Structures are given as structure tokens and as C-alpha cells.
XYZ file of C-alpha atoms in Angstrom:
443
model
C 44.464 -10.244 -27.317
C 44.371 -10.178 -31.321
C 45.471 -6.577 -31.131
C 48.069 -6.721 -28.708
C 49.709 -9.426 -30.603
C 49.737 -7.242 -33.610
C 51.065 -4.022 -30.957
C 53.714 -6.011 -30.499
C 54.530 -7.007 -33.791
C 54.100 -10.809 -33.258
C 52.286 -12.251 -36.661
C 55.073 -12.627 -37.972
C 56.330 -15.313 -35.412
C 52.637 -16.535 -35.257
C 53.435 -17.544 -39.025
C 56.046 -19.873 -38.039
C 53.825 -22.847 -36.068
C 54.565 -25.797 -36.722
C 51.967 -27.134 -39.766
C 52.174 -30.846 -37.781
C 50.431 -28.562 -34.717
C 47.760 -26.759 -37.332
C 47.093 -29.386 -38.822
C 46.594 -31.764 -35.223
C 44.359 -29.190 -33.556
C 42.401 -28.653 -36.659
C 41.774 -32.928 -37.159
C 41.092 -32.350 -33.220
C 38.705 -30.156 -33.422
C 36.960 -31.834 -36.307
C 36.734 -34.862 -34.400
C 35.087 -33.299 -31.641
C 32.637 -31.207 -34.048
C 31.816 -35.209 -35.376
C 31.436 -36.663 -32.312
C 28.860 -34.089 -30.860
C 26.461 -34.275 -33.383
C 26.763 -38.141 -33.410
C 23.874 -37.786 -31.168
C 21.654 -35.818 -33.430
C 22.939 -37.840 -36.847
C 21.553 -40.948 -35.618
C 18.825 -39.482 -33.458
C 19.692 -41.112 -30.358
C 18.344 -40.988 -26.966
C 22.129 -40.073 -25.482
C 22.876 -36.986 -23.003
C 26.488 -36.799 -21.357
C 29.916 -36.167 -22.347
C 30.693 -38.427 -25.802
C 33.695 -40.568 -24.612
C 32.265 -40.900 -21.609
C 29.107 -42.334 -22.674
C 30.554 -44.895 -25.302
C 28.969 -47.727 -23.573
C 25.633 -45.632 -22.828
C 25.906 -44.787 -26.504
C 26.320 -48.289 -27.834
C 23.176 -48.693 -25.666
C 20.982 -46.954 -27.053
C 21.504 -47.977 -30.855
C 18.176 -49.479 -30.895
C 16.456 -45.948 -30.006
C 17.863 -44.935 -33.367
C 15.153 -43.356 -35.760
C 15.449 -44.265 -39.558
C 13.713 -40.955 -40.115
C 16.380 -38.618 -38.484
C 19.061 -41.126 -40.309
C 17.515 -40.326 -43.771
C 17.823 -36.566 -42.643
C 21.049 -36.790 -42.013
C 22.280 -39.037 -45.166
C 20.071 -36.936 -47.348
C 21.604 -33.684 -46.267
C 25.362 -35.148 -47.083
C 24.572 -36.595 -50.197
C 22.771 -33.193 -51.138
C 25.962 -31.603 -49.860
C 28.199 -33.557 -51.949
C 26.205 -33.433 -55.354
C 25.784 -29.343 -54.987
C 30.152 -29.213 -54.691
C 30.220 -31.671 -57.454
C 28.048 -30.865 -60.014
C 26.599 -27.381 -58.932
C 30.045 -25.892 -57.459
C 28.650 -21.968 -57.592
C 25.705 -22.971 -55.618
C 25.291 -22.534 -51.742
C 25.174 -26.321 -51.114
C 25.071 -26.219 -47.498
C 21.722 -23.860 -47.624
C 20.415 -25.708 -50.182
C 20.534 -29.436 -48.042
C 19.135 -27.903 -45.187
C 16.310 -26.397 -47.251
C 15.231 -29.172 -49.241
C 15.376 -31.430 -46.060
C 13.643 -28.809 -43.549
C 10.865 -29.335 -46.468
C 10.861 -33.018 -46.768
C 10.355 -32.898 -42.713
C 7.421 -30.860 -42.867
C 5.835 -32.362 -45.680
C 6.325 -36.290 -44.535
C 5.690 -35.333 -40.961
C 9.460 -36.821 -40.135
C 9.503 -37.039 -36.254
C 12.820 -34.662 -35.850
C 13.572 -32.683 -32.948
C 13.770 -28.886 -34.428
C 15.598 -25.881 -33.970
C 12.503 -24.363 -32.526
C 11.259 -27.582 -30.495
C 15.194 -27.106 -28.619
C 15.892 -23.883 -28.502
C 12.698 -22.162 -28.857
C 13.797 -20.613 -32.215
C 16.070 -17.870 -33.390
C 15.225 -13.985 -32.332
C 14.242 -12.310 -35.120
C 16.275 -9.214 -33.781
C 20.016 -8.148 -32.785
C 20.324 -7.977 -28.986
C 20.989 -4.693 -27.224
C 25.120 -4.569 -27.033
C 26.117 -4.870 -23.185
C 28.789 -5.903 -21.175
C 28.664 -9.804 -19.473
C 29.509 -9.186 -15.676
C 33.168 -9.428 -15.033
C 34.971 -10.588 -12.020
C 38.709 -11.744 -11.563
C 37.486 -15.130 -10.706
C 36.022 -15.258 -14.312
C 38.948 -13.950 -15.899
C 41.310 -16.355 -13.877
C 38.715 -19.403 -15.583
C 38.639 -18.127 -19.019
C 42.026 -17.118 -19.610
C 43.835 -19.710 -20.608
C 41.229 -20.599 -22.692
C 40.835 -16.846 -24.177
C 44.338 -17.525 -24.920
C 44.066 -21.191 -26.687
C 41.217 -18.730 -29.327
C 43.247 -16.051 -29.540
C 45.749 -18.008 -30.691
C 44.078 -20.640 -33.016
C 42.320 -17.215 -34.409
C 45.625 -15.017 -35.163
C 46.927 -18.876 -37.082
C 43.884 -19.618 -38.805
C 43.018 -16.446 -40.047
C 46.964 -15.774 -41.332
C 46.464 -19.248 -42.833
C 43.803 -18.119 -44.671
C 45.053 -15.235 -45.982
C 48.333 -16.476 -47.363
C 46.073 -18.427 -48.951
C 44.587 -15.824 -50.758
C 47.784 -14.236 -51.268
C 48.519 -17.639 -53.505
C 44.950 -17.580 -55.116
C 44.948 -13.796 -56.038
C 48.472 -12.633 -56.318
C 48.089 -10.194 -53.760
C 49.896 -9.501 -49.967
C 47.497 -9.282 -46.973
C 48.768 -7.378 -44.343
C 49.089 -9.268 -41.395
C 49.016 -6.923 -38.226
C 46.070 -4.894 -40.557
C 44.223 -8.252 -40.347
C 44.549 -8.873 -36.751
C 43.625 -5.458 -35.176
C 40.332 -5.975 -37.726
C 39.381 -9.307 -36.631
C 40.132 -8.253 -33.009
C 37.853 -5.065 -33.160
C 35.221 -7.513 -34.691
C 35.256 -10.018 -31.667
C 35.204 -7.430 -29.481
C 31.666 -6.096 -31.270
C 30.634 -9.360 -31.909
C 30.834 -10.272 -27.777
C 28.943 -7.255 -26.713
C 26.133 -8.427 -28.738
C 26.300 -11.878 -27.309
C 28.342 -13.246 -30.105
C 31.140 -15.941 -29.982
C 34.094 -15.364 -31.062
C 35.145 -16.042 -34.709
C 38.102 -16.653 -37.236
C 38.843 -16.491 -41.201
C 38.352 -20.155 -42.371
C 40.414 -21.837 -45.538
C 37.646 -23.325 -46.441
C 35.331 -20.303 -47.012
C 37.921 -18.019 -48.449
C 39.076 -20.586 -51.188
C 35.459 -20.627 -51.832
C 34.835 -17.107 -51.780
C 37.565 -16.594 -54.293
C 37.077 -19.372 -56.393
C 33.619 -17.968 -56.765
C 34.831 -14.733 -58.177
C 35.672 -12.461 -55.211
C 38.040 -9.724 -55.430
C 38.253 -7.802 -52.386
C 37.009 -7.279 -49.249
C 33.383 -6.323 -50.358
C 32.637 -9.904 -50.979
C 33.036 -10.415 -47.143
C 31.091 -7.635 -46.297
C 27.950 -8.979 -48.522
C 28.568 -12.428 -46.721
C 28.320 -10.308 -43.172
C 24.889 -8.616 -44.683
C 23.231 -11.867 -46.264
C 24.076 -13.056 -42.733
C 22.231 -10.428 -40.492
C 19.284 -10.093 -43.414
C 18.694 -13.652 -42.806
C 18.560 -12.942 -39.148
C 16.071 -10.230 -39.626
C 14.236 -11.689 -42.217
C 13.893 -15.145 -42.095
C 14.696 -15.812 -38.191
C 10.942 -17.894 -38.023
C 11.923 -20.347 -40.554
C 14.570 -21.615 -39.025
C 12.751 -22.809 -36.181
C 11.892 -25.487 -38.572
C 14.875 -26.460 -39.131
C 16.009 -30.014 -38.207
C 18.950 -30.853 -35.983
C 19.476 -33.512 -38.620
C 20.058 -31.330 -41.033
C 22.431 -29.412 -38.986
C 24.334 -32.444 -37.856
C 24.722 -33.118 -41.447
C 26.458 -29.898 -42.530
C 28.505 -30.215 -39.276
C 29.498 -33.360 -40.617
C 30.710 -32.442 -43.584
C 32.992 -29.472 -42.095
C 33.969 -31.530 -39.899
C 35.609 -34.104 -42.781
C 36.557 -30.862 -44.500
C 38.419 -29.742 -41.710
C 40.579 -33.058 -41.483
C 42.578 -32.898 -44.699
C 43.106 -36.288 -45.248
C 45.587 -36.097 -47.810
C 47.755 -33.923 -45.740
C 47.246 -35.673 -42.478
C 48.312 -38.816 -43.979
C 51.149 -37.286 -45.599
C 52.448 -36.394 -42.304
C 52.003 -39.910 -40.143
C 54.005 -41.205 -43.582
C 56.395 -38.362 -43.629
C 58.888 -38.985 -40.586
C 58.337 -40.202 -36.857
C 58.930 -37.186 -35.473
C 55.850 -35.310 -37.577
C 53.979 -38.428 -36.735
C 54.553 -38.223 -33.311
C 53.681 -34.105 -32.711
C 50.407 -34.471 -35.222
C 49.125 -37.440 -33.322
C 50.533 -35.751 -29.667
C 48.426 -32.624 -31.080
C 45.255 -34.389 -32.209
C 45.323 -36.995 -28.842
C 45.222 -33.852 -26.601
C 42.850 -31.571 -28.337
C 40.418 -34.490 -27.739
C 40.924 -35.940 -24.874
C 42.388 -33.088 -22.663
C 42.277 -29.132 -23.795
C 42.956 -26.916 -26.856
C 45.038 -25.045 -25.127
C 47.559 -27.703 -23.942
C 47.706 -29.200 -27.062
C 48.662 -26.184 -28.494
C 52.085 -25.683 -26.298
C 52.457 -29.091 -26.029
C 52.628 -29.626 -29.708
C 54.420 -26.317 -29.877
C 57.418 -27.853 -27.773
C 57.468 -30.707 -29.699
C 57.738 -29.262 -33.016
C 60.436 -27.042 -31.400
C 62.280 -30.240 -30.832
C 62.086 -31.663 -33.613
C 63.139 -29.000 -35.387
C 66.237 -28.524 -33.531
C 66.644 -32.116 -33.731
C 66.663 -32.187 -37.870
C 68.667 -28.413 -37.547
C 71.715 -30.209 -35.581
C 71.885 -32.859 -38.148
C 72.628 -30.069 -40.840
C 75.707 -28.825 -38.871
C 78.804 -30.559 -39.788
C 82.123 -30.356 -38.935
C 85.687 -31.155 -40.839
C 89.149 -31.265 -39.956
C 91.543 -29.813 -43.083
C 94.762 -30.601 -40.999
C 97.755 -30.976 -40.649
C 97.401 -29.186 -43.993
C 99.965 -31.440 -45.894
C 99.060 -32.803 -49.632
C 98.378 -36.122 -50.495
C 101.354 -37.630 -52.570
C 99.917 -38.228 -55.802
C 101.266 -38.315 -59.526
C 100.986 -34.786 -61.411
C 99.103 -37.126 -63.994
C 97.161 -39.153 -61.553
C 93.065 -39.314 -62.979
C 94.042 -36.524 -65.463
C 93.961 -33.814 -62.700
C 97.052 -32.103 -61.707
C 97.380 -31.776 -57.918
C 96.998 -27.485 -56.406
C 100.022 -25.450 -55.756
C 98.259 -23.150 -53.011
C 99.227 -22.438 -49.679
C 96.250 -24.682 -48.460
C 98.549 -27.603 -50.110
C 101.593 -26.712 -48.768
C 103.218 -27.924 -45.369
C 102.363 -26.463 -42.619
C 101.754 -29.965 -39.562
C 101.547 -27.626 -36.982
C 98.295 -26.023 -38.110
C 95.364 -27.534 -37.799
C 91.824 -26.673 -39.584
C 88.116 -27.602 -38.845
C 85.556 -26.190 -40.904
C 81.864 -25.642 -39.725
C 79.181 -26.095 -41.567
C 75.526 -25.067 -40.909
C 73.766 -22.916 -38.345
C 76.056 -23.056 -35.100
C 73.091 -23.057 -32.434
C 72.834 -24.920 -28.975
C 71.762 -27.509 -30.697
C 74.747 -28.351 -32.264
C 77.334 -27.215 -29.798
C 77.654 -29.817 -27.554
C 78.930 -31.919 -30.698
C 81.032 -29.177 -32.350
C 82.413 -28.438 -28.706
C 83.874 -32.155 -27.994
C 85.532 -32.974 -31.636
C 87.146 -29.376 -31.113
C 88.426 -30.529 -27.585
C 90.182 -33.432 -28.889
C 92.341 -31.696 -30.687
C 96.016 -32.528 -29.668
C 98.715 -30.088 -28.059
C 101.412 -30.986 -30.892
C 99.326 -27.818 -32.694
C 100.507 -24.230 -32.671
C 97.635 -23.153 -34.325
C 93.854 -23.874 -34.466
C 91.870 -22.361 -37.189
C 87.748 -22.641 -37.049
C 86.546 -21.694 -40.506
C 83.027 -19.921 -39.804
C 82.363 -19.427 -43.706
C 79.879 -21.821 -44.262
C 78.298 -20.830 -41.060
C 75.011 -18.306 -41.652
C 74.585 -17.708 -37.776
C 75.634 -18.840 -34.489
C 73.696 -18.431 -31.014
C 74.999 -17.360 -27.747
C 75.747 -21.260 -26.596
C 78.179 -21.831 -29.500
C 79.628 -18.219 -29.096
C 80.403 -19.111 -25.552
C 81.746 -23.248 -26.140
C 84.008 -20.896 -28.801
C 85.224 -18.955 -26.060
C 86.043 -21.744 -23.613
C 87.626 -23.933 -25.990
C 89.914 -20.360 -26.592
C 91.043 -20.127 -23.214
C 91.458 -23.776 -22.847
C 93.837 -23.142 -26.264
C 95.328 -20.796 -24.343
C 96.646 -22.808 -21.335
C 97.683 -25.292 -23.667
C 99.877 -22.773 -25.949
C 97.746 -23.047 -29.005
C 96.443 -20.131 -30.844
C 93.072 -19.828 -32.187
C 92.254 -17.960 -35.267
C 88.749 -17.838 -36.680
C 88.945 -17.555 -40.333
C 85.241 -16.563 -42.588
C 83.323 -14.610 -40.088
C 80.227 -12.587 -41.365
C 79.523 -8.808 -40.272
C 76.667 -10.758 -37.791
C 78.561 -13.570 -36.815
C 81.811 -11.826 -35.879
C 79.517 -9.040 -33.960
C 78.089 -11.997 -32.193
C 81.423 -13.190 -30.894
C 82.446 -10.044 -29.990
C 79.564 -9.799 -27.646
C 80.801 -12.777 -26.093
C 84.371 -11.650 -25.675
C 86.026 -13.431 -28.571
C 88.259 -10.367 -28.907
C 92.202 -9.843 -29.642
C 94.239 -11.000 -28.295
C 91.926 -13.624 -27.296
C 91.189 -15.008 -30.335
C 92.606 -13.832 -33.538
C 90.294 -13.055 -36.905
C 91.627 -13.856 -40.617
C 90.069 -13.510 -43.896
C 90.583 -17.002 -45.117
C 92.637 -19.685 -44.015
C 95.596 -19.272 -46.848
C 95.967 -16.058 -44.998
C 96.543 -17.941 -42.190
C 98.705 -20.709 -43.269
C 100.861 -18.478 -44.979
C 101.437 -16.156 -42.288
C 102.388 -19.138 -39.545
C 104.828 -20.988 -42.596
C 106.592 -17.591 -42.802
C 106.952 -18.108 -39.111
């Protein structure tokens, strides 16, 4: 899926989701990382779903083991104290090494990685393919999809920023097709699928990297560890684990910029919280169009506002003093008399969302006019909905015996309305509107 999105040219677009929908999903997912180690933080007794076991949950406080809590409390802290005072050191492998210890030494009773799972193998798998039937593809899909696309964002995310770190330009559709042909290997050795993180690149950079060869060491350290010390970690505690999930997990939220957006507007309010309500509660992949249609929305929402439009007619100047506020009134055409012209200027991108508007102050206008002229200057593009209220409004004109003239049109724009049949003697194109004034005063 990662490479066909970069086949068909698509980063680019993948670039433009909304951050109120990055940022939901990723506090969503967060949550959910939280909330499923819960469990192992406060070494409960506690099986089931999380939000449906709340009351089981609450039930079973009293199984709680001040051992596993220390664990869990001791790996944070450890966490915390490496970033703050130790910033170049692996904090994360350091907490869970120091506590594994402690466990061991002061016979902690907390369930391992070994007493769960029966350990790690302390070799790679032989690459195969899972069995595949439609009926599987029909139930992974959608979410294949949901990945595929919280990959392609994340991993963009991350490099832009790098881009801002380094001073370099990743290459987006180079990045995809890589990270695609790596999920790809990593599944046929039994490997989930995986994504570049903020997190880890800021880090990665901030710790000196320079190119790709510091992600290629991370990628070796990785399988060494796997080779090397696989028995280890089979005395590992889930504590610890939960711990370091705990702390991604708060790292993931971005407080600052979460709360910037529930202050920012009601609209971003509404599509983060939308976002982060059905990542939880429902799927990834619903919130994910769902908070894609909002932001949508609300975007065209805030881009009609910027469209404005203003009447300039009958084009007759205001009687004023020559001296009046030390300004001496203009002499041009646009000053001059002309009543039976009539001038509304647009202003903004002329889009769907703006037409309905634009479309009933221009069908007010009265039939005492010989001449309508829509200034498209100030107007950097128009859609096929305002091309086409353009072209009805014309023909209503028309029956009516007004003339239009569009006045300011752009290479694009006037292409667009040609599409649409905005054509002489339809519609008639000017320059600027003292062309036009000063052609029908002649007249």
C-alpha cells in the first residue's frame, strides 16, 4: 500500500492532514498504549477488554502488589532522570536494566517476560508467507488501510522534521517505497508492521546523527541484541515494560500542543476530541476519515469566510471639497459618472464554498444596469461551482438586457471559465474596469 501511494504520486496530498486529526489519533493511541499496561503497572489480577472491565478493575485494587508498583515507579523515575540529567544515554535500556536487577536480586514477585511468553527466540524465523484467503483480506483491509495510512503520515512527519533539524530535503515518495519494501520483509519474518517515529528521530539527531547510517546501526544493535542477548530478556519484568510504555505513551500526547488546540477555536476542538473519542472507543480507521471530513469542513468553513465581496457602483464620486482632510479627490475614469454600470469585486478563493453567498448578492442586482462588471483580480482561483453560478447569473443577465464583463482574470482563472462556457459573446473579458467604464461612457 506504501508503494502504491508513492506510484501514484500521493505524499504529497498525504502531507496535507489535518494536524487536529494527527495529533487526535496519536493522543488516541497513547491512551490506549496507557490503558493496556494499566494492568501490568499496578500488577493487578484483571483480564478483559479495559473499558469494559472498569468496574472489574476498580475491583480488584486490593490485589495490587506494592512490589510490581515500585517496578513500575522506579522505571519512570529512572526514565525521567536519564532525559534530564544523562540526555546521551539510552534511558529506556538503562530503567529496564537496573530494575530487571533489583527483581532478581530482592526476589520481587513480578510476572516476567519469560514466565508469559516463554522468552524471546534467540534466532530470526525462517521468512514465509501467512496463509491467505479473500475472507482474510476482506477482515484486514480496512485496517491494512487505517496503518498504511497512519505510516505514510507519521513517517513524512518525521522527516520534515529532520528536514527542520538538519537543513536537508527528504524525499518523500523515496521514503515510502523504502519503508514499504521494509514491511513487506519485516512480515515475512513474522514482523509487525512499523513507522518512523518523531520521537526517535529528534533523538537520533539531537544525538549527533547525520545520515541514514545512524538508522542502520539502530537496525543492527537491534537484531545483535536478538542474537545475543535473547535469554536475558526472559528476565525481564512486565513492570518494567509497562513503565517505558508509559512514558511513550505521555510522550506521544503532546500536551502543550493538544491543549493549544481545545484553546485554539471550537472547530479544532471539536475534530481533535471527535479524533481522539473514536480512536478509543471505536476504530483507527474511522477516526481517521471521520476526522478527515471534519477537518475538511472546517476548513472550508474558515476558507468561505476569507471570500468577500464589494459593490463599486453606480461608479459616481462622492461630493467632497478638493481640500477636504488635505486629500484632493481622483480624476480617473473609476470617479467619473457612469449610474448605469455597476461593479462588485471578489475577493478570495471563489470555491463552492463561497458561491452560494457570492451567487445571491450578485442576483440582487437591479435591471436599471446596462452593465455588470465582476472584478476577478483579487481572486487566486475559482472551482467548477463558482465557474458555473458565473455562468447562470450570465444568462440570467442576459434575459434581463444586462451585459456582463469580467474584468482581472488570471491565465488559470480565465481558462477555467472557458471550460465552463463563459465565452464571447456570452460574457465579455476586460483588462481592468477603467477599460470598461470608459468604453460604456463613450457609449
Amino acid at each position: 500500500m506504501l508503494a502504491v501511494i508513492r506510484f501514484c504520486r500521493l505524499s504529497t496530498y498525504i502531507k496535507f492532514s489535518p494536524y487536529q486529526v494527527t495529533a487526535g489519533f496519536t493522543a488516541g493511541i497513547s491512551l490506549i498504549i496507557f490503558m493496556g499496561q494499566v494492568k501490568e503497572l499496578l500488577g493487578l489480577s484483571l483480564s478483559g477488554p479495559f473499558l469494559e472491565k472498569l468496574p472489574v478493575m476498580w475491583a480488584a485494587l486490593p490485589t495490587m502488589k506494592p512490589g510490581v508498583i515500585g517496578l513500575s515507579l522506579a522505571t519512570i523515575a529512572i526514565i525521567w532522570a536519564t532525559a534530564r540529567f544523562l540526555p546521551r544515554r539510552p534511558g529506556m535500556l538503562i530503567a529496564v536494566g537496573v530494575t530487571a536487577a533489583a527483581a532478581h536480586v530482592f526476589d520481587i514477585p513480578a510476572e516476567t517476560i519469560g514466565g508469559r511468553f516463554g522468552g524471546i527466540p534467540a534466532s530470526l524465523p525462517a521468512p514465509a508467507l501467512p496463509d491467505i484467503t479473500w475472507a482474510k483480506v476482506a477482515v484486514i483491509l480496512p485496517n491494512a488501510a487505517g496503518f498504511a495510512l497512519l505510516g505514510a503520515i507519521e513517517s513524512l512527519l518525521s522527516a520534515t522534521v529532520a528536514d527542520g533539524m538538519t537543513g536537508r530535503r527528504h524525499r518523500s515518495n523515496c521514503e515510502l517505497v523504502a519503508q514499504g519494501a521494509a514491511n513487506v520483509a519485516s512480515g515475512l519474518f513474522g514482523g509487525f508492521c512499523v513507522t518512523g517515529t518523531i520521537a526517535r528521530t529528534a533523538t537520533n539527531v539531537r544525538a549527533g546523527a547525520h545520515g541514514s547510517v545512524a538508522g542502520m546501526m539502530h537496525a543492527g544493535f537491534l537484531l545483535l541484541f536478538v542474537l545475543v542477548a535473547a535469554p536475558l530478556a526472559s528476565f525481564i519484568p512486565l513492570a518494567s515494560l509497562a513503565g517505558v510504555l508509559a512514558v511513550i505513551a505521555w510522550k506521544m500526547v503532546e500536551c502543550d500542543a493538544f491543549l493549544t488546540l481545545m484553546r485554539a477555536s471550537a472547530g479544532d476542538a471539536l475534530v481533535l476530541s471527535t479524533t481522539v473519542g473514536l480512536t478509543v472507543f471505536r476504530d483507527l480507521t474511522e477516526a481517521i476519515v471521520v476526522g478527515f471530513a471534519l477537518g475538511s469542513v472546517l476548513f472550508i468553513h474558515r476558507m468561505s469566510k476569507t471570500t468577500a465581496i464589494e459593490t463599486g457602483g453606480p461608479l459616481v464620486a462622492e461630493d467632497l471639497a478638493d481640500g477636504v482632510n488635505g486629500v484632493r479627490p481622483d480624476d480617473g475614469p473609476e470617479t467619473a459618472a457612469a449610474p448605469d454600470v455597476v461593479v462588485y469585486r471578489i475577493r478570495g478563493a471563489f470555491f463552492f464554498g463561497a458561491s452560494a453567498t457570492m451567487g445571491a448578492v450578485l442576483d440582487q442586482i437591479s435591471e436599471s444596469y446596462r452593465v455588470l462588471v465582476i472584478d476577478l483580480s483579487a481572486v487566486p482561483f475559482l472551482d467548477s461551482t463558482a465557474a458555473n453560478m458565473i455562468e447562470g447569473l450570465t444568462r440570467k443577465a442576459q434575459r434581463r438586457g444586462v451585459a456582463v464583463v469580467l474584468t482581472g482574470t488570471g491565465h488559470d482563472v480565465r481558462q477555467d471559465l472557458f471550460a465552463h462556457g463563459l465565452k464571447p459573446p456570452l460574457v465579455r473579458y476586460a483588462a481592468t474596469i477603467d477599460a470598461v467604464v470608459s468604453k460604456y461612457r463613450e457609449t
